[in-house]
Amino acid sequence: MFDTSRKNSKEKVVITAAVVGAIPSKNDNPNLPTQPKEIAEAVFKCYEAGAAVAHIHVRDDNDAGSMSIEKFTETVNIIRDAKCPIILNLTTSGAVGATEADRLRPFSELLPEIATFDAGTMNWMHKVVFENSPSFLEKLGQTTIEKGVKPEIEIFDMGMLNNAKYYIKKGILQEPCIFQICLGAPGGMDATVDNLLFVVDHLPENCTWGTFGIGKGANEILLAGLALGGNIRVGFEDNVFYNKGVLAESNAQFVSRVVRIAAEVGRAPATPDEAREILGLGGKK
Ligand code: ZN
């Protein structure tokens, strides 16, 4: 088989901070950032701790998941005005029931370097349908190409990886692709080392990949991901607990843990510029 690290760097790990997400609330963890200033502050602290990529969601005034262009604009502007060099990765899946136009708009207008591409439909948390229809995925892929925004392909189960391979063949996703292996979401694959290895073994050769685990398998996936040469995502979007029963103090606390563990296995955090090179972002800011 191919080298498990694929095109990732063996010496550097690209750390993505997913600081808010669409689901957790301040009731789950009062340290969750939800409004633009709080989100930007969390991003700055994660950058200082070693994150190279900020995966951004926004919330409405009531802290509910949202695709509000105003909230995205405000958040992105604070980060850009502060000249923080972190790579911006905007979600296209920030609110259940958002229209296709709402989902395409933030990255099309704000032109981050990365936007997410959730490569299939799933039953989300046993509650709602997380819809990514074939026609939407074609439109999303084409729009990222037109706008020069690199898709990060989120894989929650093996069917999504097969969908992604189909879109690569059709030219709707362009290699080298960035994959994010998302494990432990109810409705998707469990966060186990077995599952991670199975997905990694089936990735195309010309790609980079990262991973994270939601819930009880989070630390297992972190350790296995580093061992396999993967990039790592952490943050409140995926986990509000730092360890079992212990609420996380901040997003940066998660980033610092990755930096410490990676150092023990000879990998240092990639700077944003190093991450641009590893991820094939063409040095564009
Ligand atoms: Zn997200």
PDB file of C-alpha atoms and ligand atoms in Angstrom:
ATOM      1  CA  MET A   1       0.000   0.000   0.000  1.00  0.00           C
ATOM      2  CA  PHE A   2       0.915   3.661  -0.176  1.00  0.00           C
ATOM      3  CA  ASP A   3       2.794   5.421   2.612  1.00  0.00           C
ATOM      4  CA  THR A   4       0.138   6.199   5.229  1.00  0.00           C
ATOM      5  CA  SER A   5       1.302   9.799   5.507  1.00  0.00           C
ATOM      6  CA  ARG A   6       0.670  10.321   1.746  1.00  0.00           C
ATOM      7  CA  LYS A   7       1.849  13.855   0.858  1.00  0.00           C
ATOM      8  CA  ASN A   8       1.873  15.081   4.467  1.00  0.00           C
ATOM      9  CA  SER A   9       5.154  16.179   6.001  1.00  0.00           C
ATOM     10  CA  LYS A  10       6.803  13.640   8.279  1.00  0.00           C
ATOM     11  CA  GLU A  11       8.526  16.388  10.265  1.00  0.00           C
ATOM     12  CA  LYS A  12       5.659  18.874  10.475  1.00  0.00           C
ATOM     13  CA  VAL A  13       2.077  18.451  11.550  1.00  0.00           C
ATOM     14  CA  VAL A  14      -0.573  20.820  10.274  1.00  0.00           C
ATOM     15  CA  ILE A  15      -2.838  21.592  13.223  1.00  0.00           C
ATOM     16  CA  THR A  16      -6.347  22.826  12.499  1.00  0.00           C
ATOM     17  CA  ALA A  17      -8.316  24.539  15.252  1.00  0.00           C
ATOM     18  CA  ALA A  18     -12.077  24.044  14.934  1.00  0.00           C
ATOM     19  CA  VAL A  19     -13.033  26.522  17.605  1.00  0.00           C
ATOM     20  CA  VAL A  20     -16.839  26.551  17.627  1.00  0.00           C
ATOM     21  CA  GLY A  21     -18.728  24.319  15.175  1.00  0.00           C
ATOM     22  CA  ALA A  22     -22.483  24.339  14.781  1.00  0.00           C
ATOM     23  CA  ILE A  23     -23.623  22.137  17.647  1.00  0.00           C
ATOM     24  CA  PRO A  24     -22.005  22.724  21.083  1.00  0.00           C
ATOM     25  CA  SER A  25     -23.488  25.400  23.323  1.00  0.00           C
ATOM     26  CA  LYS A  26     -22.252  27.488  26.217  1.00  0.00           C
ATOM     27  CA  ASN A  27     -24.357  25.151  28.384  1.00  0.00           C
ATOM     28  CA  ASP A  28     -22.090  22.309  27.291  1.00  0.00           C
ATOM     29  CA  ASN A  29     -18.986  24.361  28.010  1.00  0.00           C
ATOM     30  CA  PRO A  30     -19.123  28.024  29.072  1.00  0.00           C
ATOM     31  CA  ASN A  31     -15.704  28.585  27.473  1.00  0.00           C
ATOM     32  CA  LEU A  32     -17.127  28.029  23.970  1.00  0.00           C
ATOM     33  CA  PRO A  33     -16.612  31.096  21.754  1.00  0.00           C
ATOM     34  CA  THR A  34     -19.775  31.900  19.787  1.00  0.00           C
ATOM     35  CA  GLN A  35     -19.734  35.521  18.604  1.00  0.00           C
ATOM     36  CA  PRO A  36     -17.263  37.050  16.132  1.00  0.00           C
ATOM     37  CA  LYS A  37     -14.951  38.704  18.660  1.00  0.00           C
ATOM     38  CA  GLU A  38     -14.819  35.603  20.844  1.00  0.00           C
ATOM     39  CA  ILE A  39     -14.210  33.359  17.843  1.00  0.00           C
ATOM     40  CA  ALA A  40     -11.415  35.606  16.568  1.00  0.00           C
ATOM     41  CA  GLU A  41      -9.814  35.729  20.033  1.00  0.00           C
ATOM     42  CA  ALA A  42      -9.886  31.931  20.189  1.00  0.00           C
ATOM     43  CA  VAL A  43      -8.295  31.764  16.738  1.00  0.00           C
ATOM     44  CA  PHE A  44      -5.466  34.128  17.801  1.00  0.00           C
ATOM     45  CA  LYS A  45      -4.719  32.018  20.880  1.00  0.00           C
ATOM     46  CA  CYS A  46      -4.767  28.810  18.821  1.00  0.00           C
ATOM     47  CA  TYR A  47      -2.364  30.390  16.316  1.00  0.00           C
ATOM     48  CA  GLU A  48      -0.012  31.360  19.142  1.00  0.00           C
ATOM     49  CA  ALA A  49      -0.224  27.802  20.484  1.00  0.00           C
ATOM     50  CA  GLY A  50       0.741  26.272  17.107  1.00  0.00           C
ATOM     51  CA  ALA A  51      -2.346  25.992  14.901  1.00  0.00           C
ATOM     52  CA  ALA A  52      -1.826  26.736  11.194  1.00  0.00           C
ATOM     53  CA  VAL A  53      -5.465  26.528  10.086  1.00  0.00           C
ATOM     54  CA  ALA A  54      -8.629  27.966  11.625  1.00  0.00           C
ATOM     55  CA  HIS A  55     -11.823  26.133  10.701  1.00  0.00           C
ATOM     56  CA  ILE A  56     -14.568  28.711  11.145  1.00  0.00           C
ATOM     57  CA  HIS A  57     -18.264  28.425  11.879  1.00  0.00           C
ATOM     58  CA  VAL A  58     -20.438  31.276  13.086  1.00  0.00           C
ATOM     59  CA  ARG A  59     -23.516  31.539  15.266  1.00  0.00           C
ATOM     60  CA  ASP A  60     -26.506  33.853  15.073  1.00  0.00           C
ATOM     61  CA  ASP A  61     -27.317  36.362  17.817  1.00  0.00           C
ATOM     62  CA  ASN A  62     -28.894  33.545  19.831  1.00  0.00           C
ATOM     63  CA  ASP A  63     -25.772  31.388  19.436  1.00  0.00           C
ATOM     64  CA  ALA A  64     -27.464  28.933  17.058  1.00  0.00           C
ATOM     65  CA  GLY A  65     -25.477  27.499  14.110  1.00  0.00           C
ATOM     66  CA  SER A  66     -25.726  29.871  11.151  1.00  0.00           C
ATOM     67  CA  MET A  67     -24.527  30.577   7.614  1.00  0.00           C
ATOM     68  CA  SER A  68     -25.028  34.338   8.112  1.00  0.00           C
ATOM     69  CA  ILE A  69     -22.817  36.213   5.679  1.00  0.00           C
ATOM     70  CA  GLU A  70     -22.751  39.150   8.105  1.00  0.00           C
ATOM     71  CA  LYS A  71     -21.378  37.027  10.949  1.00  0.00           C
ATOM     72  CA  PHE A  72     -18.808  35.365   8.669  1.00  0.00           C
ATOM     73  CA  THR A  73     -17.714  38.739   7.322  1.00  0.00           C
ATOM     74  CA  GLU A  74     -17.376  40.247  10.776  1.00  0.00           C
ATOM     75  CA  THR A  75     -15.378  37.273  12.076  1.00  0.00           C
ATOM     76  CA  VAL A  76     -13.056  37.044   9.063  1.00  0.00           C
ATOM     77  CA  ASN A  77     -12.478  40.798   9.061  1.00  0.00           C
ATOM     78  CA  ILE A  78     -11.375  40.817  12.693  1.00  0.00           C
ATOM     79  CA  ILE A  79      -8.852  38.060  11.970  1.00  0.00           C
ATOM     80  CA  ARG A  80      -7.599  39.696   8.773  1.00  0.00           C
ATOM     81  CA  ASP A  81      -7.436  43.181  10.291  1.00  0.00           C
ATOM     82  CA  ALA A  82      -5.249  41.792  13.067  1.00  0.00           C
ATOM     83  CA  LYS A  83      -2.879  40.485  10.352  1.00  0.00           C
ATOM     84  CA  CYS A  84      -3.046  37.011  11.860  1.00  0.00           C
ATOM     85  CA  PRO A  85      -1.384  34.790   9.214  1.00  0.00           C
ATOM     86  CA  ILE A  86      -3.437  31.695  10.054  1.00  0.00           C
ATOM     87  CA  ILE A  87      -5.049  29.891   7.085  1.00  0.00           C
ATOM     88  CA  LEU A  88      -8.810  30.380   7.030  1.00  0.00           C
ATOM     89  CA  ASN A  89     -11.047  27.390   6.390  1.00  0.00           C
ATOM     90  CA  LEU A  90     -14.743  28.335   6.237  1.00  0.00           C
ATOM     91  CA  THR A  91     -17.473  25.795   6.719  1.00  0.00           C
ATOM     92  CA  THR A  92     -20.150  25.285   4.080  1.00  0.00           C
ATOM     93  CA  SER A  93     -22.221  23.289   6.588  1.00  0.00           C
ATOM     94  CA  GLY A  94     -23.000  25.657   9.418  1.00  0.00           C
ATOM     95  CA  ALA A  95     -26.764  25.366   9.795  1.00  0.00           C
ATOM     96  CA  VAL A  96     -29.353  22.666   9.271  1.00  0.00           C
ATOM     97  CA  GLY A  97     -31.817  23.776   6.628  1.00  0.00           C
ATOM     98  CA  ALA A  98     -29.564  26.476   5.131  1.00  0.00           C
ATOM     99  CA  THR A  99     -30.181  26.970   1.425  1.00  0.00           C
ATOM    100  CA  GLU A 100     -27.547  25.970  -1.116  1.00  0.00           C
ATOM    101  CA  ALA A 101     -26.977  29.640  -1.893  1.00  0.00           C
ATOM    102  CA  ASP A 102     -26.426  30.397   1.808  1.00  0.00           C
ATOM    103  CA  ARG A 103     -23.892  27.589   2.018  1.00  0.00           C
ATOM    104  CA  LEU A 104     -21.912  28.751  -1.023  1.00  0.00           C
ATOM    105  CA  ARG A 105     -21.935  32.445  -0.221  1.00  0.00           C
ATOM    106  CA  PRO A 106     -19.421  32.941   2.639  1.00  0.00           C
ATOM    107  CA  PHE A 107     -16.441  31.310   0.898  1.00  0.00           C
ATOM    108  CA  SER A 108     -17.448  32.732  -2.511  1.00  0.00           C
ATOM    109  CA  GLU A 109     -17.421  36.276  -1.160  1.00  0.00           C
ATOM    110  CA  LEU A 110     -14.742  36.146   1.516  1.00  0.00           C
ATOM    111  CA  LEU A 111     -12.314  33.928  -0.426  1.00  0.00           C
ATOM    112  CA  PRO A 112     -10.633  31.995   2.374  1.00  0.00           C
ATOM    113  CA  GLU A 113      -7.893  29.619   1.279  1.00  0.00           C
ATOM    114  CA  ILE A 114     -10.002  26.564   2.216  1.00  0.00           C
ATOM    115  CA  ALA A 115     -13.727  25.713   2.410  1.00  0.00           C
ATOM    116  CA  THR A 116     -15.236  22.419   3.511  1.00  0.00           C
ATOM    117  CA  PHE A 117     -16.702  19.844   1.113  1.00  0.00           C
ATOM    118  CA  ASP A 118     -18.781  17.240   2.985  1.00  0.00           C
ATOM    119  CA  ALA A 119     -18.697  14.402   0.517  1.00  0.00           C
ATOM    120  CA  GLY A 120     -22.135  12.870   1.055  1.00  0.00           C
ATOM    121  CA  THR A 121     -25.439  12.842   2.892  1.00  0.00           C
ATOM    122  CA  MET A 122     -25.840  11.267   6.322  1.00  0.00           C
ATOM    123  CA  ASN A 123     -28.259  10.958   9.221  1.00  0.00           C
ATOM    124  CA  TRP A 124     -26.733  13.496  11.587  1.00  0.00           C
ATOM    125  CA  MET A 125     -26.799  12.612  15.282  1.00  0.00           C
ATOM    126  CA  HIS A 126     -29.937  10.471  14.674  1.00  0.00           C
ATOM    127  CA  LYS A 127     -31.896  13.706  14.422  1.00  0.00           C
ATOM    128  CA  VAL A 128     -31.704  15.349  11.031  1.00  0.00           C
ATOM    129  CA  VAL A 129     -30.573  14.638   7.507  1.00  0.00           C
ATOM    130  CA  PHE A 130     -27.228  16.305   6.780  1.00  0.00           C
ATOM    131  CA  GLU A 131     -27.922  16.850   3.139  1.00  0.00           C
ATOM    132  CA  ASN A 132     -25.228  17.033   0.484  1.00  0.00           C
ATOM    133  CA  SER A 133     -27.005  16.030  -2.705  1.00  0.00           C
ATOM    134  CA  PRO A 134     -25.119  15.060  -5.870  1.00  0.00           C
ATOM    135  CA  SER A 135     -26.175  18.286  -7.592  1.00  0.00           C
ATOM    136  CA  PHE A 136     -25.077  20.393  -4.602  1.00  0.00           C
ATOM    137  CA  LEU A 137     -21.693  18.666  -4.423  1.00  0.00           C
ATOM    138  CA  GLU A 138     -21.128  19.305  -8.131  1.00  0.00           C
ATOM    139  CA  LYS A 139     -22.033  22.953  -7.669  1.00  0.00           C
ATOM    140  CA  LEU A 140     -19.866  23.239  -4.554  1.00  0.00           C
ATOM    141  CA  GLY A 141     -16.872  21.646  -6.272  1.00  0.00           C
ATOM    142  CA  GLN A 142     -17.244  23.823  -9.376  1.00  0.00           C
ATOM    143  CA  THR A 143     -17.600  26.969  -7.291  1.00  0.00           C
ATOM    144  CA  THR A 144     -14.425  26.233  -5.309  1.00  0.00           C
ATOM    145  CA  ILE A 145     -12.555  25.824  -8.611  1.00  0.00           C
ATOM    146  CA  GLU A 146     -13.981  29.078 -10.003  1.00  0.00           C
ATOM    147  CA  LYS A 147     -13.138  31.008  -6.845  1.00  0.00           C
ATOM    148  CA  GLY A 148      -9.693  29.475  -6.325  1.00  0.00           C
ATOM    149  CA  VAL A 149     -10.657  28.146  -2.887  1.00  0.00           C
ATOM    150  CA  LYS A 150      -9.292  24.694  -1.995  1.00  0.00           C
ATOM    151  CA  PRO A 151     -11.920  22.232  -0.785  1.00  0.00           C
ATOM    152  CA  GLU A 152     -11.214  20.258   2.366  1.00  0.00           C
ATOM    153  CA  ILE A 153     -13.027  16.966   1.791  1.00  0.00           C
ATOM    154  CA  GLU A 154     -14.686  15.810   4.987  1.00  0.00           C
ATOM    155  CA  ILE A 155     -15.128  12.048   5.186  1.00  0.00           C
ATOM    156  CA  PHE A 156     -17.531  10.638   7.809  1.00  0.00           C
ATOM    157  CA  ASP A 157     -17.829   7.146   6.291  1.00  0.00           C
ATOM    158  CA  MET A 158     -16.399   5.067   3.485  1.00  0.00           C
ATOM    159  CA  GLY A 159     -19.206   5.935   1.084  1.00  0.00           C
ATOM    160  CA  MET A 160     -18.118   9.569   1.247  1.00  0.00           C
ATOM    161  CA  LEU A 161     -14.576   8.589   0.292  1.00  0.00           C
ATOM    162  CA  ASN A 162     -15.955   6.735  -2.711  1.00  0.00           C
ATOM    163  CA  ASN A 163     -18.016   9.800  -3.650  1.00  0.00           C
ATOM    164  CA  ALA A 164     -14.877  11.935  -3.425  1.00  0.00           C
ATOM    165  CA  LYS A 165     -12.985   9.562  -5.729  1.00  0.00           C
ATOM    166  CA  TYR A 166     -15.820   9.849  -8.252  1.00  0.00           C
ATOM    167  CA  TYR A 167     -15.608  13.667  -8.171  1.00  0.00           C
ATOM    168  CA  ILE A 168     -11.820  13.513  -8.556  1.00  0.00           C
ATOM    169  CA  LYS A 169     -12.318  11.402 -11.681  1.00  0.00           C
ATOM    170  CA  LYS A 170     -14.884  13.905 -12.991  1.00  0.00           C
ATOM    171  CA  GLY A 171     -12.548  16.844 -12.345  1.00  0.00           C
ATOM    172  CA  ILE A 172     -14.883  18.412  -9.784  1.00  0.00           C
ATOM    173  CA  LEU A 173     -12.247  17.844  -7.108  1.00  0.00           C
ATOM    174  CA  GLN A 174      -8.682  18.521  -8.174  1.00  0.00           C
ATOM    175  CA  GLU A 175      -5.631  16.682  -6.884  1.00  0.00           C
ATOM    176  CA  PRO A 176      -3.734  16.926  -4.654  1.00  0.00           C
ATOM    177  CA  CYS A 177      -6.844  16.808  -2.457  1.00  0.00           C
ATOM    178  CA  ILE A 178      -7.036  17.676   1.215  1.00  0.00           C
ATOM    179  CA  PHE A 179      -8.959  15.060   3.203  1.00  0.00           C
ATOM    180  CA  GLN A 180     -10.286  15.430   6.734  1.00  0.00           C
ATOM    181  CA  ILE A 181     -11.229  12.093   8.292  1.00  0.00           C
ATOM    182  CA  CYS A 182     -14.004  12.838  10.781  1.00  0.00           C
ATOM    183  CA  LEU A 183     -14.676   9.936  13.131  1.00  0.00           C
ATOM    184  CA  GLY A 184     -17.120   9.460  15.989  1.00  0.00           C
ATOM    185  CA  ALA A 185     -20.088  11.519  14.749  1.00  0.00           C
ATOM    186  CA  PRO A 186     -23.298   9.600  15.481  1.00  0.00           C
ATOM    187  CA  GLY A 187     -24.438   8.469  12.027  1.00  0.00           C
ATOM    188  CA  GLY A 188     -20.887   8.144  10.710  1.00  0.00           C
ATOM    189  CA  MET A 189     -17.968   5.797  11.399  1.00  0.00           C
ATOM    190  CA  ASP A 190     -16.889   5.298  15.018  1.00  0.00           C
ATOM    191  CA  ALA A 191     -13.715   6.914  16.316  1.00  0.00           C
ATOM    192  CA  THR A 192     -11.516   3.817  16.420  1.00  0.00           C
ATOM    193  CA  VAL A 193      -7.976   3.183  15.235  1.00  0.00           C
ATOM    194  CA  ASP A 194      -9.277   0.347  13.066  1.00  0.00           C
ATOM    195  CA  ASN A 195     -11.603   2.692  11.211  1.00  0.00           C
ATOM    196  CA  LEU A 196      -8.947   5.376  10.824  1.00  0.00           C
ATOM    197  CA  LEU A 197      -6.484   2.938   9.331  1.00  0.00           C
ATOM    198  CA  PHE A 198      -9.137   1.517   7.002  1.00  0.00           C
ATOM    199  CA  VAL A 199      -9.977   4.965   5.609  1.00  0.00           C
ATOM    200  CA  VAL A 200      -6.315   5.992   5.353  1.00  0.00           C
ATOM    201  CA  ASP A 201      -5.502   2.782   3.471  1.00  0.00           C
ATOM    202  CA  HIS A 202      -8.106   3.704   0.854  1.00  0.00           C
ATOM    203  CA  LEU A 203      -7.099   7.338   0.319  1.00  0.00           C
ATOM    204  CA  PRO A 204      -5.771   8.209  -3.117  1.00  0.00           C
ATOM    205  CA  GLU A 205      -1.989   8.452  -3.313  1.00  0.00           C
ATOM    206  CA  ASN A 206      -1.811  12.127  -4.234  1.00  0.00           C
ATOM    207  CA  CYS A 207      -3.414  13.762  -1.208  1.00  0.00           C
ATOM    208  CA  THR A 208      -2.831  15.148   2.250  1.00  0.00           C
ATOM    209  CA  TRP A 209      -5.015  14.185   5.165  1.00  0.00           C
ATOM    210  CA  GLY A 210      -5.899  15.083   8.696  1.00  0.00           C
ATOM    211  CA  THR A 211      -8.150  13.533  11.272  1.00  0.00           C
ATOM    212  CA  PHE A 212     -10.027  14.031  14.523  1.00  0.00           C
ATOM    213  CA  GLY A 213     -12.246  11.984  16.803  1.00  0.00           C
ATOM    214  CA  ILE A 214     -15.436  13.169  18.434  1.00  0.00           C
ATOM    215  CA  GLY A 215     -16.167  12.016  21.985  1.00  0.00           C
ATOM    216  CA  LYS A 216     -14.628   9.037  23.682  1.00  0.00           C
ATOM    217  CA  GLY A 217     -12.295   8.035  20.861  1.00  0.00           C
ATOM    218  CA  ALA A 218     -10.790  11.509  20.507  1.00  0.00           C
ATOM    219  CA  ASN A 219      -7.456  10.841  22.176  1.00  0.00           C
ATOM    220  CA  GLU A 220      -7.046   7.483  20.452  1.00  0.00           C
ATOM    221  CA  ILE A 221      -7.527   9.144  17.059  1.00  0.00           C
ATOM    222  CA  LEU A 222      -5.140  11.955  17.986  1.00  0.00           C
ATOM    223  CA  LEU A 223      -2.380   9.492  18.875  1.00  0.00           C
ATOM    224  CA  ALA A 224      -2.994   7.168  15.937  1.00  0.00           C
ATOM    225  CA  GLY A 225      -3.285  10.101  13.535  1.00  0.00           C
ATOM    226  CA  LEU A 226       0.107  11.409  14.605  1.00  0.00           C
ATOM    227  CA  ALA A 227       1.652   7.939  14.412  1.00  0.00           C
ATOM    228  CA  LEU A 228       0.359   7.436  10.860  1.00  0.00           C
ATOM    229  CA  GLY A 229       1.740  10.786   9.726  1.00  0.00           C
ATOM    230  CA  GLY A 230      -1.602  12.571   9.631  1.00  0.00           C
ATOM    231  CA  ASN A 231      -2.414  16.183  10.251  1.00  0.00           C
ATOM    232  CA  ILE A 232      -4.578  16.876  13.285  1.00  0.00           C
ATOM    233  CA  ARG A 233      -7.720  18.847  13.991  1.00  0.00           C
ATOM    234  CA  VAL A 234      -8.791  19.751  17.522  1.00  0.00           C
ATOM    235  CA  GLY A 235     -11.195  22.155  19.182  1.00  0.00           C
ATOM    236  CA  PHE A 236     -14.579  22.697  20.743  1.00  0.00           C
ATOM    237  CA  GLU A 237     -16.412  21.847  17.519  1.00  0.00           C
ATOM    238  CA  ASP A 238     -15.402  18.230  18.075  1.00  0.00           C
ATOM    239  CA  ASN A 239     -14.967  17.988  21.847  1.00  0.00           C
ATOM    240  CA  VAL A 240     -15.981  20.160  24.782  1.00  0.00           C
ATOM    241  CA  PHE A 241     -14.206  17.813  27.215  1.00  0.00           C
ATOM    242  CA  TYR A 242     -10.406  17.854  27.471  1.00  0.00           C
ATOM    243  CA  ASN A 243     -10.441  14.415  29.039  1.00  0.00           C
ATOM    244  CA  LYS A 244     -13.256  12.235  30.355  1.00  0.00           C
ATOM    245  CA  GLY A 245     -15.343  14.372  32.715  1.00  0.00           C
ATOM    246  CA  VAL A 246     -12.979  17.373  32.466  1.00  0.00           C
ATOM    247  CA  LEU A 247     -14.260  20.386  30.532  1.00  0.00           C
ATOM    248  CA  ALA A 248     -11.692  22.039  28.265  1.00  0.00           C
ATOM    249  CA  GLU A 249     -10.534  25.483  29.365  1.00  0.00           C
ATOM    250  CA  SER A 250      -9.953  26.768  25.850  1.00  0.00           C
ATOM    251  CA  ASN A 251      -9.401  25.743  22.263  1.00  0.00           C
ATOM    252  CA  ALA A 252      -5.712  26.604  22.643  1.00  0.00           C
ATOM    253  CA  GLN A 253      -5.441  24.017  25.415  1.00  0.00           C
ATOM    254  CA  PHE A 254      -6.226  21.331  22.838  1.00  0.00           C
ATOM    255  CA  VAL A 255      -3.702  22.771  20.364  1.00  0.00           C
ATOM    256  CA  SER A 256      -0.976  22.820  23.023  1.00  0.00           C
ATOM    257  CA  ARG A 257      -1.555  19.150  23.753  1.00  0.00           C
ATOM    258  CA  VAL A 258      -1.039  18.253  20.087  1.00  0.00           C
ATOM    259  CA  VAL A 259       2.172  20.296  19.984  1.00  0.00           C
ATOM    260  CA  ARG A 260       3.515  18.505  23.085  1.00  0.00           C
ATOM    261  CA  ILE A 261       2.687  14.993  21.892  1.00  0.00           C
ATOM    262  CA  ALA A 262       3.899  15.633  18.342  1.00  0.00           C
ATOM    263  CA  ALA A 263       7.241  16.857  19.697  1.00  0.00           C
ATOM    264  CA  GLU A 264       7.693  13.515  21.426  1.00  0.00           C
ATOM    265  CA  VAL A 265       7.457  11.723  18.079  1.00  0.00           C
ATOM    266  CA  GLY A 266       9.675  14.156  16.196  1.00  0.00           C
ATOM    267  CA  ARG A 267       7.030  16.340  14.569  1.00  0.00           C
ATOM    268  CA  ALA A 268       6.784  20.096  15.030  1.00  0.00           C
ATOM    269  CA  PRO A 269       3.716  22.227  14.287  1.00  0.00           C
ATOM    270  CA  ALA A 270       3.748  23.610  10.732  1.00  0.00           C
ATOM    271  CA  THR A 271       3.605  27.388  10.512  1.00  0.00           C
ATOM    272  CA  PRO A 272       0.826  28.711   8.269  1.00  0.00           C
ATOM    273  CA  ASP A 273       3.329  29.202   5.426  1.00  0.00           C
ATOM    274  CA  GLU A 274       4.700  25.684   5.856  1.00  0.00           C
ATOM    275  CA  ALA A 275       1.126  24.396   5.922  1.00  0.00           C
ATOM    276  CA  ARG A 276       0.388  26.263   2.661  1.00  0.00           C
ATOM    277  CA  GLU A 277       3.213  24.385   1.051  1.00  0.00           C
ATOM    278  CA  ILE A 278       2.253  20.992   2.502  1.00  0.00           C
ATOM    279  CA  LEU A 279      -1.437  21.397   1.610  1.00  0.00           C
ATOM    280  CA  GLY A 280      -0.704  22.713  -1.879  1.00  0.00           C
ATOM    281  CA  LEU A 281      -2.309  26.100  -1.342  1.00  0.00           C
ATOM    282  CA  GLY A 282       0.156  27.741  -3.663  1.00  0.00           C
ATOM    283  CA  GLY A 283       1.394  30.284  -1.147  1.00  0.00           C
ATOM    284  CA  LYS A 284      -1.781  32.336  -1.632  1.00  0.00           C
ATOM    285  CA  LYS A 285      -2.785  34.397   1.395  1.00  0.00           C
TER     286      LYS A 285
HETATM  287 ZN    ZN B   1     -17.092  22.353  10.894  1.00  0.00          ZN
END
